[in-house]
């Protein structure tokens, strides 16, 4: 067994190298010299040119700047709206699943279908519907509807898992003591499901922010960030994409850290709530 | 749910009773309406449009089988269908073969919860980079002067750079494997970590060899994870077009790529036919996988 353990351990290390290799190469090439250096080895000269290019500080060159201002703002707005709507929908649906009801299987698979259908198919379907109905596809309209179709199942599954581990006796005790339902929800239910709500929000935000197959046909003429990046596939790629990749990864880490802090705080709070119960008992 | 205040205490009117019994419908309504309008209707529309009449410059709603006949008569389309199936199967098998040992290590050999979490998080971190940029990052990896060739040459394993690494079907498979393998590792590791250790101890006490334990206990218990992973990977690979277009230099066309091209040239009916074919393939694959494992029971 110890030999097997060693073999598997080294294998896992190799596996992680495989996962990270493109990531590291991306980081290295983002420091390629500009504006003539391309997205390949060798590094002609180390520079931060492509970072300046991304942020708009570099002098104009033949490489088109990434539409950081507008496209990024659109992506963030879309992700934020998607996050709110899909988390609310997911929480509502999952709380309905707290009791048994007829047809729950159909509803379950109807919702889960939203994450199963490939994006390009939904995008095509929505584009056809928009064409037939006669509405212009927009990133805040048709694309937003599909983003929610995609992220709502994730929120639903997360909340379902949370409610499965939820003890209804606590709520019932509050009602029995005459606490009104609204107050019970605010003071008892919500703090207990809050970690799940946070995870659902994080899922929805990151999925929507990076989503492009559903947006490709339904986003209209104003591009979101992923569509802008996809646009570069057709032309030559430059290291500015990699510099942007590094920057957004750092941003994601910041977001993740905020999530981690909120999560830790809410776990502590939930523990305090249950701690109070134990005192009473 | 246990008895609530209303049922045990105060008097309830029939209206309140109806409300009590059916208030879950109100909770369900927004989600169901959303999914029917924006998921079921678009998919149905796709099926409907696949029977429309497509001419070079226009499309009309006269129903015809012409687009379907055109699909199955064309070597390009049928070829793309076969290629999509081939690449999907390859990626599925490769992600399983590459991913399982890692999942086995994380789920069974790392007993410390914190280390387990750290390893899993380490697998997920690359996902915080945009998908499309991760795909593009394979270009400097695999090119003639790419990182892989440089490393292999410096190690003395090859004397000439390998050309076949980029802009081939191989590069598409490599790219997809790296991007999707984590969706295989995660569910499997999760199932493996849930296995009760005393089960394995008991088997060992009864004299079972490590191989027998793996074959008779560990692998069967990890099977739901494998199925969930396979569903994830299948769903994502079957609908893919970006990796193929970025890493094959548009030489490897999957069904997804053809949909994008057809939509680009406003051939809606052809795009819809390909969409329906792809949906059918997906439905068969997912249904077959769900026969092995009941997804709802595993949550």
mmCIF file of N, CA, C and O in Angstrom, chain B residues 123-213:
data_model
loop_
_atom_site.group_PDB
_atom_site.id
_atom_site.type_symbol
_atom_site.label_atom_id
_atom_site.label_comp_id
_atom_site.label_asym_id
_atom_site.label_seq_id
_atom_site.Cartn_x
_atom_site.Cartn_y
_atom_site.Cartn_z
ATOM 1 N N UNK B 123 -7.136 21.814 -8.087
ATOM 2 C CA UNK B 123 -7.643 21.372 -9.392
ATOM 3 C C UNK B 123 -8.587 22.394 -10.004
ATOM 4 O O UNK B 123 -8.707 22.490 -11.222
ATOM 5 N N UNK B 124 -9.268 23.150 -9.148
ATOM 6 C CA UNK B 124 -10.312 24.049 -9.641
ATOM 7 C C UNK B 124 -9.754 25.436 -10.002
ATOM 8 O O UNK B 124 -10.316 26.136 -10.831
ATOM 9 N N UNK B 125 -8.619 25.807 -9.393
ATOM 10 C CA UNK B 125 -8.086 27.160 -9.581
ATOM 11 C C UNK B 125 -7.937 27.575 -11.052
ATOM 12 O O UNK B 125 -8.331 28.679 -11.410
ATOM 13 N N UNK B 126 -7.413 26.696 -11.931
ATOM 14 C CA UNK B 126 -7.295 27.134 -13.332
ATOM 15 C C UNK B 126 -8.617 27.610 -13.925
ATOM 16 O O UNK B 126 -8.635 28.362 -14.899
ATOM 17 N N UNK B 127 -9.740 27.224 -13.314
ATOM 18 C CA UNK B 127 -11.036 27.615 -13.842
ATOM 19 C C UNK B 127 -11.368 29.061 -13.585
ATOM 20 O O UNK B 127 -12.363 29.569 -14.078
ATOM 21 N N UNK B 128 -10.550 29.727 -12.821
ATOM 22 C CA UNK B 128 -10.797 31.142 -12.590
ATOM 23 C C UNK B 128 -10.186 32.010 -13.677
ATOM 24 O O UNK B 128 -10.193 33.213 -13.588
ATOM 25 N N UNK B 129 -9.681 31.342 -14.727
ATOM 26 C CA UNK B 129 -9.265 32.076 -15.914
ATOM 27 C C UNK B 129 -10.330 31.839 -16.973
ATOM 28 O O UNK B 129 -10.867 30.743 -17.055
ATOM 29 N N UNK B 130 -10.611 32.842 -17.746
ATOM 30 C CA UNK B 130 -11.642 32.719 -18.774
ATOM 31 C C UNK B 130 -11.405 31.486 -19.649
ATOM 32 O O UNK B 130 -10.284 31.202 -20.069
ATOM 33 N N UNK B 131 -12.480 30.752 -19.919
ATOM 34 C CA UNK B 131 -12.420 29.542 -20.722
ATOM 35 C C UNK B 131 -11.698 29.773 -22.051
ATOM 36 O O UNK B 131 -10.805 29.013 -22.433
ATOM 37 N N UNK B 132 -12.057 30.851 -22.748
ATOM 38 C CA UNK B 132 -11.496 31.093 -24.071
ATOM 39 C C UNK B 132 -9.997 31.387 -23.993
ATOM 40 O O UNK B 132 -9.242 30.980 -24.866
ATOM 41 N N UNK B 133 -9.573 32.083 -22.947
ATOM 42 C CA UNK B 133 -8.144 32.367 -22.800
ATOM 43 C C UNK B 133 -7.387 31.082 -22.467
ATOM 44 O O UNK B 133 -6.284 30.848 -22.947
ATOM 45 N N UNK B 134 -8.038 30.211 -21.653
ATOM 46 C CA UNK B 134 -7.401 28.920 -21.361
ATOM 47 C C UNK B 134 -7.207 28.105 -22.636
ATOM 48 O O UNK B 134 -6.197 27.444 -22.804
ATOM 49 N N UNK B 135 -8.194 28.182 -23.526
ATOM 50 C CA UNK B 135 -8.062 27.462 -24.803
ATOM 51 C C UNK B 135 -6.905 28.044 -25.604
ATOM 52 O O UNK B 135 -6.044 27.315 -26.099
ATOM 53 N N UNK B 136 -6.864 29.384 -25.691
ATOM 54 C CA UNK B 136 -5.816 30.035 -26.481
ATOM 55 C C UNK B 136 -4.435 29.770 -25.902
ATOM 56 O O UNK B 136 -3.454 29.727 -26.634
ATOM 57 N N UNK B 137 -4.348 29.572 -24.593
ATOM 58 C CA UNK B 137 -3.051 29.341 -23.952
ATOM 59 C C UNK B 137 -2.415 28.047 -24.446
ATOM 60 O O UNK B 137 -1.211 27.832 -24.256
ATOM 61 N N UNK B 138 -3.197 27.171 -25.059
ATOM 62 C CA UNK B 138 -2.610 25.936 -25.602
ATOM 63 C C UNK B 138 -1.827 26.184 -26.877
ATOM 64 O O UNK B 138 -1.012 25.371 -27.275
ATOM 65 N N UNK B 139 -2.071 27.331 -27.530
ATOM 66 C CA UNK B 139 -1.347 27.587 -28.781
ATOM 67 C C UNK B 139 0.162 27.720 -28.540
ATOM 68 O O UNK B 139 0.937 27.026 -29.182
ATOM 69 N N UNK B 140 0.612 28.591 -27.615
ATOM 70 C CA UNK B 140 2.058 28.632 -27.354
ATOM 71 C C UNK B 140 2.585 27.356 -26.696
ATOM 72 O O UNK B 140 3.793 27.149 -26.624
ATOM 73 N N UNK B 141 1.692 26.503 -26.180
ATOM 74 C CA UNK B 141 2.154 25.235 -25.606
ATOM 75 C C UNK B 141 2.530 24.249 -26.702
ATOM 76 O O UNK B 141 3.537 23.561 -26.633
ATOM 77 N N UNK B 142 1.675 24.161 -27.735
ATOM 78 C CA UNK B 142 1.747 23.042 -28.666
ATOM 79 C C UNK B 142 2.416 23.362 -29.994
ATOM 80 O O UNK B 142 2.720 22.457 -30.766
ATOM 81 N N UNK B 143 2.649 24.626 -30.267
ATOM 82 C CA UNK B 143 3.197 25.013 -31.566
ATOM 83 C C UNK B 143 4.573 24.406 -31.837
ATOM 84 O O UNK B 143 5.179 23.766 -30.969
ATOM 85 N N UNK B 144 5.062 24.620 -33.082
ATOM 86 C CA UNK B 144 6.371 24.079 -33.479
ATOM 87 C C UNK B 144 7.466 24.586 -32.549
ATOM 88 O O UNK B 144 8.366 23.853 -32.176
ATOM 89 N N UNK B 145 7.360 25.845 -32.169
ATOM 90 C CA UNK B 145 8.324 26.390 -31.194
ATOM 91 C C UNK B 145 7.666 26.515 -29.822
ATOM 92 O O UNK B 145 8.039 27.372 -29.018
ATOM 93 N N UNK B 146 6.697 25.663 -29.577
ATOM 94 C CA UNK B 146 5.945 25.761 -28.330
ATOM 95 C C UNK B 146 6.656 25.152 -27.143
ATOM 96 O O UNK B 146 7.715 24.508 -27.279
ATOM 97 N N UNK B 147 6.079 25.358 -25.976
ATOM 98 C CA UNK B 147 6.698 24.923 -24.722
ATOM 99 C C UNK B 147 6.945 23.420 -24.699
ATOM 100 O O UNK B 147 8.013 22.969 -24.265
ATOM 101 N N UNK B 148 5.988 22.626 -25.191
ATOM 102 C CA UNK B 148 6.148 21.168 -25.146
ATOM 103 C C UNK B 148 7.351 20.740 -25.977
ATOM 104 O O UNK B 148 8.206 19.968 -25.513
ATOM 105 N N UNK B 149 7.443 21.258 -27.196
ATOM 106 C CA UNK B 149 8.583 20.911 -28.045
ATOM 107 C C UNK B 149 9.904 21.365 -27.438
ATOM 108 O O UNK B 149 10.903 20.641 -27.489
ATOM 109 N N UNK B 150 9.930 22.556 -26.868
ATOM 110 C CA UNK B 150 11.171 23.067 -26.262
ATOM 111 C C UNK B 150 11.601 22.144 -25.126
ATOM 112 O O UNK B 150 12.762 21.733 -25.040
ATOM 113 N N UNK B 151 10.639 21.785 -24.256
ATOM 114 C CA UNK B 151 10.975 20.927 -23.118
ATOM 115 C C UNK B 151 11.472 19.563 -23.602
ATOM 116 O O UNK B 151 12.491 19.050 -23.145
ATOM 117 N N UNK B 152 10.740 18.970 -24.557
ATOM 118 C CA UNK B 152 11.132 17.644 -25.050
ATOM 119 C C UNK B 152 12.513 17.681 -25.713
ATOM 120 O O UNK B 152 13.317 16.770 -25.543
ATOM 121 N N UNK B 153 12.809 18.767 -26.452
ATOM 122 C CA UNK B 153 14.113 18.877 -27.103
ATOM 123 C C UNK B 153 15.220 19.026 -26.071
ATOM 124 O O UNK B 153 16.278 18.401 -26.177
ATOM 125 N N UNK B 154 14.974 19.846 -25.054
ATOM 126 C CA UNK B 154 15.986 20.041 -24.012
ATOM 127 C C UNK B 154 16.225 18.772 -23.216
ATOM 128 O O UNK B 154 17.325 18.541 -22.726
ATOM 129 N N UNK B 155 15.213 17.949 -23.086
ATOM 130 C CA UNK B 155 15.377 16.674 -22.380
ATOM 131 C C UNK B 155 16.060 15.643 -23.278
ATOM 132 O O UNK B 155 16.391 14.550 -22.830
ATOM 133 N N UNK B 156 16.221 15.988 -24.562
ATOM 134 C CA UNK B 156 16.863 15.070 -25.494
ATOM 135 C C UNK B 156 15.960 13.940 -25.945
ATOM 136 O O UNK B 156 16.427 12.932 -26.482
ATOM 137 N N UNK B 157 14.661 14.104 -25.725
ATOM 138 C CA UNK B 157 13.734 13.035 -26.120
ATOM 139 C C UNK B 157 13.428 13.076 -27.616
ATOM 140 O O UNK B 157 13.112 12.066 -28.220
ATOM 141 N N UNK B 158 13.502 14.265 -28.207
ATOM 142 C CA UNK B 158 13.278 14.384 -29.642
ATOM 143 C C UNK B 158 14.376 15.263 -30.224
ATOM 144 O O UNK B 158 14.951 16.107 -29.520
ATOM 145 N N UNK B 159 14.688 15.059 -31.512
ATOM 146 C CA UNK B 159 15.702 15.903 -32.136
ATOM 147 C C UNK B 159 15.046 16.938 -33.046
ATOM 148 O O UNK B 159 15.583 18.011 -33.283
ATOM 149 N N UNK B 160 13.871 16.609 -33.550
ATOM 150 C CA UNK B 160 13.113 17.518 -34.407
ATOM 151 C C UNK B 160 11.821 17.901 -33.685
ATOM 152 O O UNK B 160 11.187 17.034 -33.083
ATOM 153 N N UNK B 161 11.412 19.167 -33.751
ATOM 154 C CA UNK B 161 10.123 19.509 -33.133
ATOM 155 C C UNK B 161 8.970 18.735 -33.783
ATOM 156 O O UNK B 161 8.989 18.477 -34.987
ATOM 157 N N UNK B 162 8.006 18.357 -32.974
ATOM 158 C CA UNK B 162 6.849 17.623 -33.499
ATOM 159 C C UNK B 162 5.852 18.618 -34.066
ATOM 160 O O UNK B 162 5.387 19.522 -33.367
ATOM 161 N N UNK B 163 5.517 18.464 -35.323
ATOM 162 C CA UNK B 163 4.582 19.373 -35.983
ATOM 163 C C UNK B 163 3.131 19.039 -35.661
ATOM 164 O O UNK B 163 2.276 19.912 -35.639
ATOM 165 N N UNK B 164 2.895 17.743 -35.429
ATOM 166 C CA UNK B 164 1.515 17.256 -35.342
ATOM 167 C C UNK B 164 0.807 17.719 -34.077
ATOM 168 O O UNK B 164 -0.366 17.428 -33.888
ATOM 169 N N UNK B 165 1.520 18.437 -33.189
ATOM 170 C CA UNK B 165 0.910 18.805 -31.915
ATOM 171 C C UNK B 165 -0.162 19.883 -32.064
ATOM 172 O O UNK B 165 -1.116 19.916 -31.312
ATOM 173 N N UNK B 166 0.028 20.790 -33.039
ATOM 174 C CA UNK B 166 -0.931 21.893 -33.135
ATOM 175 C C UNK B 166 -1.653 21.836 -34.472
ATOM 176 O O UNK B 166 -1.106 21.357 -35.460
ATOM 177 N N UNK B 167 -2.895 22.333 -34.481
ATOM 178 C CA UNK B 167 -3.741 22.368 -35.673
ATOM 179 C C UNK B 167 -4.045 20.978 -36.199
ATOM 180 O O UNK B 167 -4.012 20.725 -37.404
ATOM 181 N N UNK B 168 -4.272 20.051 -35.294
ATOM 182 C CA UNK B 168 -4.689 18.700 -35.659
ATOM 183 C C UNK B 168 -5.805 18.269 -34.709
ATOM 184 O O UNK B 168 -6.119 18.978 -33.753
ATOM 185 N N UNK B 169 -6.342 17.081 -34.957
ATOM 186 C CA UNK B 169 -7.352 16.544 -34.057
ATOM 187 C C UNK B 169 -6.729 16.286 -32.682
ATOM 188 O O UNK B 169 -7.397 16.426 -31.655
ATOM 189 N N UNK B 170 -5.440 15.914 -32.695
ATOM 190 C CA UNK B 170 -4.746 15.648 -31.435
ATOM 191 C C UNK B 170 -4.757 16.869 -30.529
ATOM 192 O O UNK B 170 -5.046 16.773 -29.324
ATOM 193 N N UNK B 171 -4.485 18.052 -31.108
ATOM 194 C CA UNK B 171 -4.449 19.262 -30.268
ATOM 195 C C UNK B 171 -5.827 19.552 -29.682
ATOM 196 O O UNK B 171 -5.934 20.003 -28.552
ATOM 197 N N UNK B 172 -6.880 19.259 -30.455
ATOM 198 C CA UNK B 172 -8.232 19.474 -29.946
ATOM 199 C C UNK B 172 -8.491 18.556 -28.746
ATOM 200 O O UNK B 172 -9.033 18.987 -27.714
ATOM 201 N N UNK B 173 -8.062 17.278 -28.881
ATOM 202 C CA UNK B 173 -8.275 16.322 -27.794
ATOM 203 C C UNK B 173 -7.470 16.728 -26.560
ATOM 204 O O UNK B 173 -7.987 16.707 -25.430
ATOM 205 N N UNK B 174 -6.216 17.153 -26.770
ATOM 206 C CA UNK B 174 -5.382 17.567 -25.632
ATOM 207 C C UNK B 174 -6.035 18.755 -24.914
ATOM 208 O O UNK B 174 -6.192 18.755 -23.688
ATOM 209 N N UNK B 175 -6.427 19.751 -25.686
ATOM 210 C CA UNK B 175 -7.038 20.943 -25.100
ATOM 211 C C UNK B 175 -8.292 20.604 -24.316
ATOM 212 O O UNK B 175 -8.459 21.002 -23.162
ATOM 213 N N UNK B 176 -9.182 19.831 -24.923
ATOM 214 C CA UNK B 176 -10.438 19.487 -24.256
ATOM 215 C C UNK B 176 -10.185 18.654 -23.010
ATOM 216 O O UNK B 176 -10.861 18.835 -21.999
ATOM 217 N N UNK B 177 -9.222 17.758 -23.087
ATOM 218 C CA UNK B 177 -8.929 16.919 -21.920
ATOM 219 C C UNK B 177 -8.516 17.785 -20.742
ATOM 220 O O UNK B 177 -9.043 17.639 -19.631
ATOM 221 N N UNK B 178 -7.596 18.729 -20.991
ATOM 222 C CA UNK B 178 -7.124 19.554 -19.889
ATOM 223 C C UNK B 178 -8.248 20.417 -19.327
ATOM 224 O O UNK B 178 -8.358 20.621 -18.122
ATOM 225 N N UNK B 179 -9.129 20.884 -20.220
ATOM 226 C CA UNK B 179 -10.186 21.786 -19.763
ATOM 227 C C UNK B 179 -11.274 21.038 -19.004
ATOM 228 O O UNK B 179 -11.829 21.532 -18.038
ATOM 229 N N UNK B 180 -11.577 19.804 -19.426
ATOM 230 C CA UNK B 180 -12.743 19.120 -18.858
ATOM 231 C C UNK B 180 -12.426 18.010 -17.863
ATOM 232 O O UNK B 180 -13.331 17.493 -17.219
ATOM 233 N N UNK B 181 -11.154 17.622 -17.731
ATOM 234 C CA UNK B 181 -10.820 16.465 -16.886
ATOM 235 C C UNK B 181 -11.253 16.674 -15.430
ATOM 236 O O UNK B 181 -11.629 15.727 -14.740
ATOM 237 N N UNK B 182 -11.248 17.947 -14.989
ATOM 238 C CA UNK B 182 -11.594 18.217 -13.599
ATOM 239 C C UNK B 182 -13.046 17.834 -13.297
ATOM 240 O O UNK B 182 -13.368 17.412 -12.194
ATOM 241 N N UNK B 183 -13.910 17.959 -14.310
ATOM 242 C CA UNK B 183 -15.314 17.595 -14.113
ATOM 243 C C UNK B 183 -15.465 16.093 -13.919
ATOM 244 O O UNK B 183 -16.495 15.625 -13.443
ATOM 245 N N UNK B 184 -14.462 15.319 -14.320
ATOM 246 C CA UNK B 184 -14.452 13.887 -14.073
ATOM 247 C C UNK B 184 -13.863 13.625 -12.673
ATOM 248 O O UNK B 184 -14.408 12.852 -11.898
ATOM 249 N N UNK B 185 -12.748 14.289 -12.375
ATOM 250 C CA UNK B 185 -12.055 14.060 -11.101
ATOM 251 C C UNK B 185 -12.942 14.417 -9.908
ATOM 252 O O UNK B 185 -13.062 13.632 -8.961
ATOM 253 N N UNK B 186 -13.583 15.574 -9.973
ATOM 254 C CA UNK B 186 -14.370 16.070 -8.842
ATOM 255 C C UNK B 186 -15.408 15.080 -8.340
ATOM 256 O O UNK B 186 -15.334 14.634 -7.186
ATOM 257 N N UNK B 187 -16.399 14.701 -9.176
ATOM 258 C CA UNK B 187 -17.446 13.784 -8.710
ATOM 259 C C UNK B 187 -16.892 12.435 -8.235
ATOM 260 O O UNK B 187 -17.376 11.884 -7.241
ATOM 261 N N UNK B 188 -15.873 11.915 -8.928
ATOM 262 C CA UNK B 188 -15.321 10.612 -8.524
ATOM 263 C C UNK B 188 -14.662 10.724 -7.155
ATOM 264 O O UNK B 188 -14.894 9.901 -6.256
ATOM 265 N N UNK B 189 -13.835 11.771 -6.989
ATOM 266 C CA UNK B 189 -13.153 11.955 -5.701
ATOM 267 C C UNK B 189 -14.179 12.098 -4.579
ATOM 268 O O UNK B 189 -14.015 11.565 -3.483
ATOM 269 N N UNK B 190 -15.271 12.830 -4.879
ATOM 270 C CA UNK B 190 -16.327 13.042 -3.897
ATOM 271 C C UNK B 190 -16.939 11.708 -3.468
ATOM 272 O O UNK B 190 -17.092 11.436 -2.273
ATOM 273 N N UNK B 191 -17.269 10.846 -4.432
ATOM 274 C CA UNK B 191 -17.853 9.542 -4.107
ATOM 275 C C UNK B 191 -16.853 8.680 -3.332
ATOM 276 O O UNK B 191 -17.208 7.981 -2.394
ATOM 277 N N UNK B 192 -15.589 8.716 -3.758
ATOM 278 C CA UNK B 192 -14.561 7.892 -3.111
ATOM 279 C C UNK B 192 -14.358 8.320 -1.664
ATOM 280 O O UNK B 192 -14.175 7.484 -0.783
ATOM 281 N N UNK B 193 -14.426 9.639 -1.433
ATOM 282 C CA UNK B 193 -14.198 10.134 -0.077
ATOM 283 C C UNK B 193 -15.340 9.736 0.854
ATOM 284 O O UNK B 193 -15.171 9.713 2.073
ATOM 285 N N UNK B 194 -16.518 9.416 0.275
ATOM 286 C CA UNK B 194 -17.672 9.055 1.099
ATOM 287 C C UNK B 194 -17.668 7.599 1.534
ATOM 288 O O UNK B 194 -18.480 7.202 2.372
ATOM 289 N N UNK B 195 -16.775 6.780 0.916
ATOM 290 C CA UNK B 195 -16.765 5.343 1.243
ATOM 291 C C UNK B 195 -16.358 5.155 2.697
ATOM 292 O O UNK B 195 -15.382 5.746 3.165
ATOM 293 N N UNK B 196 -17.132 4.319 3.400
ATOM 294 C CA UNK B 196 -16.870 4.053 4.807
ATOM 295 C C UNK B 196 -15.580 3.221 4.942
ATOM 296 O O UNK B 196 -15.481 2.125 4.390
ATOM 297 N N UNK B 197 -14.617 3.771 5.663
ATOM 298 C CA UNK B 197 -13.323 3.104 5.793
ATOM 299 C C UNK B 197 -13.410 1.712 6.405
ATOM 300 O O UNK B 197 -12.603 0.826 6.062
ATOM 301 N N UNK B 198 -14.405 1.493 7.271
ATOM 302 C CA UNK B 198 -14.484 0.190 7.945
ATOM 303 C C UNK B 198 -14.825 -0.931 6.966
ATOM 304 O O UNK B 198 -14.475 -2.093 7.186
ATOM 305 N N UNK B 199 -15.489 -0.549 5.874
ATOM 306 C CA UNK B 199 -15.822 -1.530 4.824
ATOM 307 C C UNK B 199 -14.545 -2.142 4.252
ATOM 308 O O UNK B 199 -14.420 -3.359 4.076
ATOM 309 N N UNK B 200 -13.585 -1.254 3.985
ATOM 310 C CA UNK B 200 -12.327 -1.702 3.391
ATOM 311 C C UNK B 200 -11.520 -2.493 4.420
ATOM 312 O O UNK B 200 -10.922 -3.522 4.102
ATOM 313 N N UNK B 201 -11.537 -2.002 5.672
ATOM 314 C CA UNK B 201 -10.838 -2.716 6.741
ATOM 315 C C UNK B 201 -11.371 -4.141 6.898
ATOM 316 O O UNK B 201 -10.615 -5.108 6.991
ATOM 317 N N UNK B 202 -12.729 -4.239 6.882
ATOM 318 C CA UNK B 202 -13.361 -5.545 7.024
ATOM 319 C C UNK B 202 -12.909 -6.485 5.919
ATOM 320 O O UNK B 202 -12.566 -7.644 6.151
ATOM 321 N N UNK B 203 -12.905 -5.939 4.666
ATOM 322 C CA UNK B 203 -12.492 -6.763 3.529
ATOM 323 C C UNK B 203 -11.059 -7.239 3.709
ATOM 324 O O UNK B 203 -10.721 -8.395 3.450
ATOM 325 N N UNK B 204 -10.201 -6.309 4.196
ATOM 326 C CA UNK B 204 -8.799 -6.660 4.377
ATOM 327 C C UNK B 204 -8.655 -7.743 5.465
ATOM 328 O O UNK B 204 -7.890 -8.696 5.299
ATOM 329 N N UNK B 205 -9.414 -7.571 6.550
ATOM 330 C CA UNK B 205 -9.373 -8.577 7.628
ATOM 331 C C UNK B 205 -9.802 -9.947 7.120
ATOM 332 O O UNK B 205 -9.323 -10.977 7.597
ATOM 333 N N UNK B 206 -10.714 -9.944 6.162
ATOM 334 C CA UNK B 206 -11.184 -11.213 5.608
ATOM 335 C C UNK B 206 -10.220 -11.754 4.557
ATOM 336 O O UNK B 206 -10.491 -12.760 3.905
ATOM 337 N N UNK B 207 -9.113 -11.042 4.353
ATOM 338 C CA UNK B 207 -8.058 -11.565 3.489
ATOM 339 C C UNK B 207 -8.141 -11.160 2.034
ATOM 340 O O UNK B 207 -7.505 -11.783 1.190
ATOM 341 N N UNK B 208 -8.921 -10.114 1.718
ATOM 342 C CA UNK B 208 -9.009 -9.676 0.322
ATOM 343 C C UNK B 208 -7.732 -8.928 -0.062
ATOM 344 O O UNK B 208 -7.174 -8.184 0.742
ATOM 345 N N UNK B 209 -7.277 -9.141 -1.309
ATOM 346 C CA UNK B 209 -6.097 -8.426 -1.792
ATOM 347 C C UNK B 209 -6.515 -7.000 -2.175
ATOM 348 O O UNK B 209 -7.700 -6.720 -2.340
ATOM 349 N N UNK B 210 -5.507 -6.121 -2.314
ATOM 350 C CA UNK B 210 -5.813 -4.723 -2.670
ATOM 351 C C UNK B 210 -6.599 -4.674 -3.969
ATOM 352 O O UNK B 210 -7.541 -3.894 -4.116
ATOM 353 N N UNK B 211 -6.215 -5.488 -4.939
ATOM 354 C CA UNK B 211 -6.855 -5.489 -6.245
ATOM 355 C C UNK B 211 -8.322 -5.914 -6.120
ATOM 356 O O UNK B 211 -9.208 -5.306 -6.708
ATOM 357 N N UNK B 212 -8.545 -6.970 -5.296
ATOM 358 C CA UNK B 212 -9.927 -7.426 -5.090
ATOM 359 C C UNK B 212 -10.750 -6.336 -4.423
ATOM 360 O O UNK B 212 -11.892 -6.085 -4.812
ATOM 361 N N UNK B 213 -10.173 -5.691 -3.412
ATOM 362 C CA UNK B 213 -10.890 -4.604 -2.734
ATOM 363 C C UNK B 213 -11.268 -3.516 -3.726
ATOM 364 O O UNK B 213 -12.387 -3.026 -3.754
#
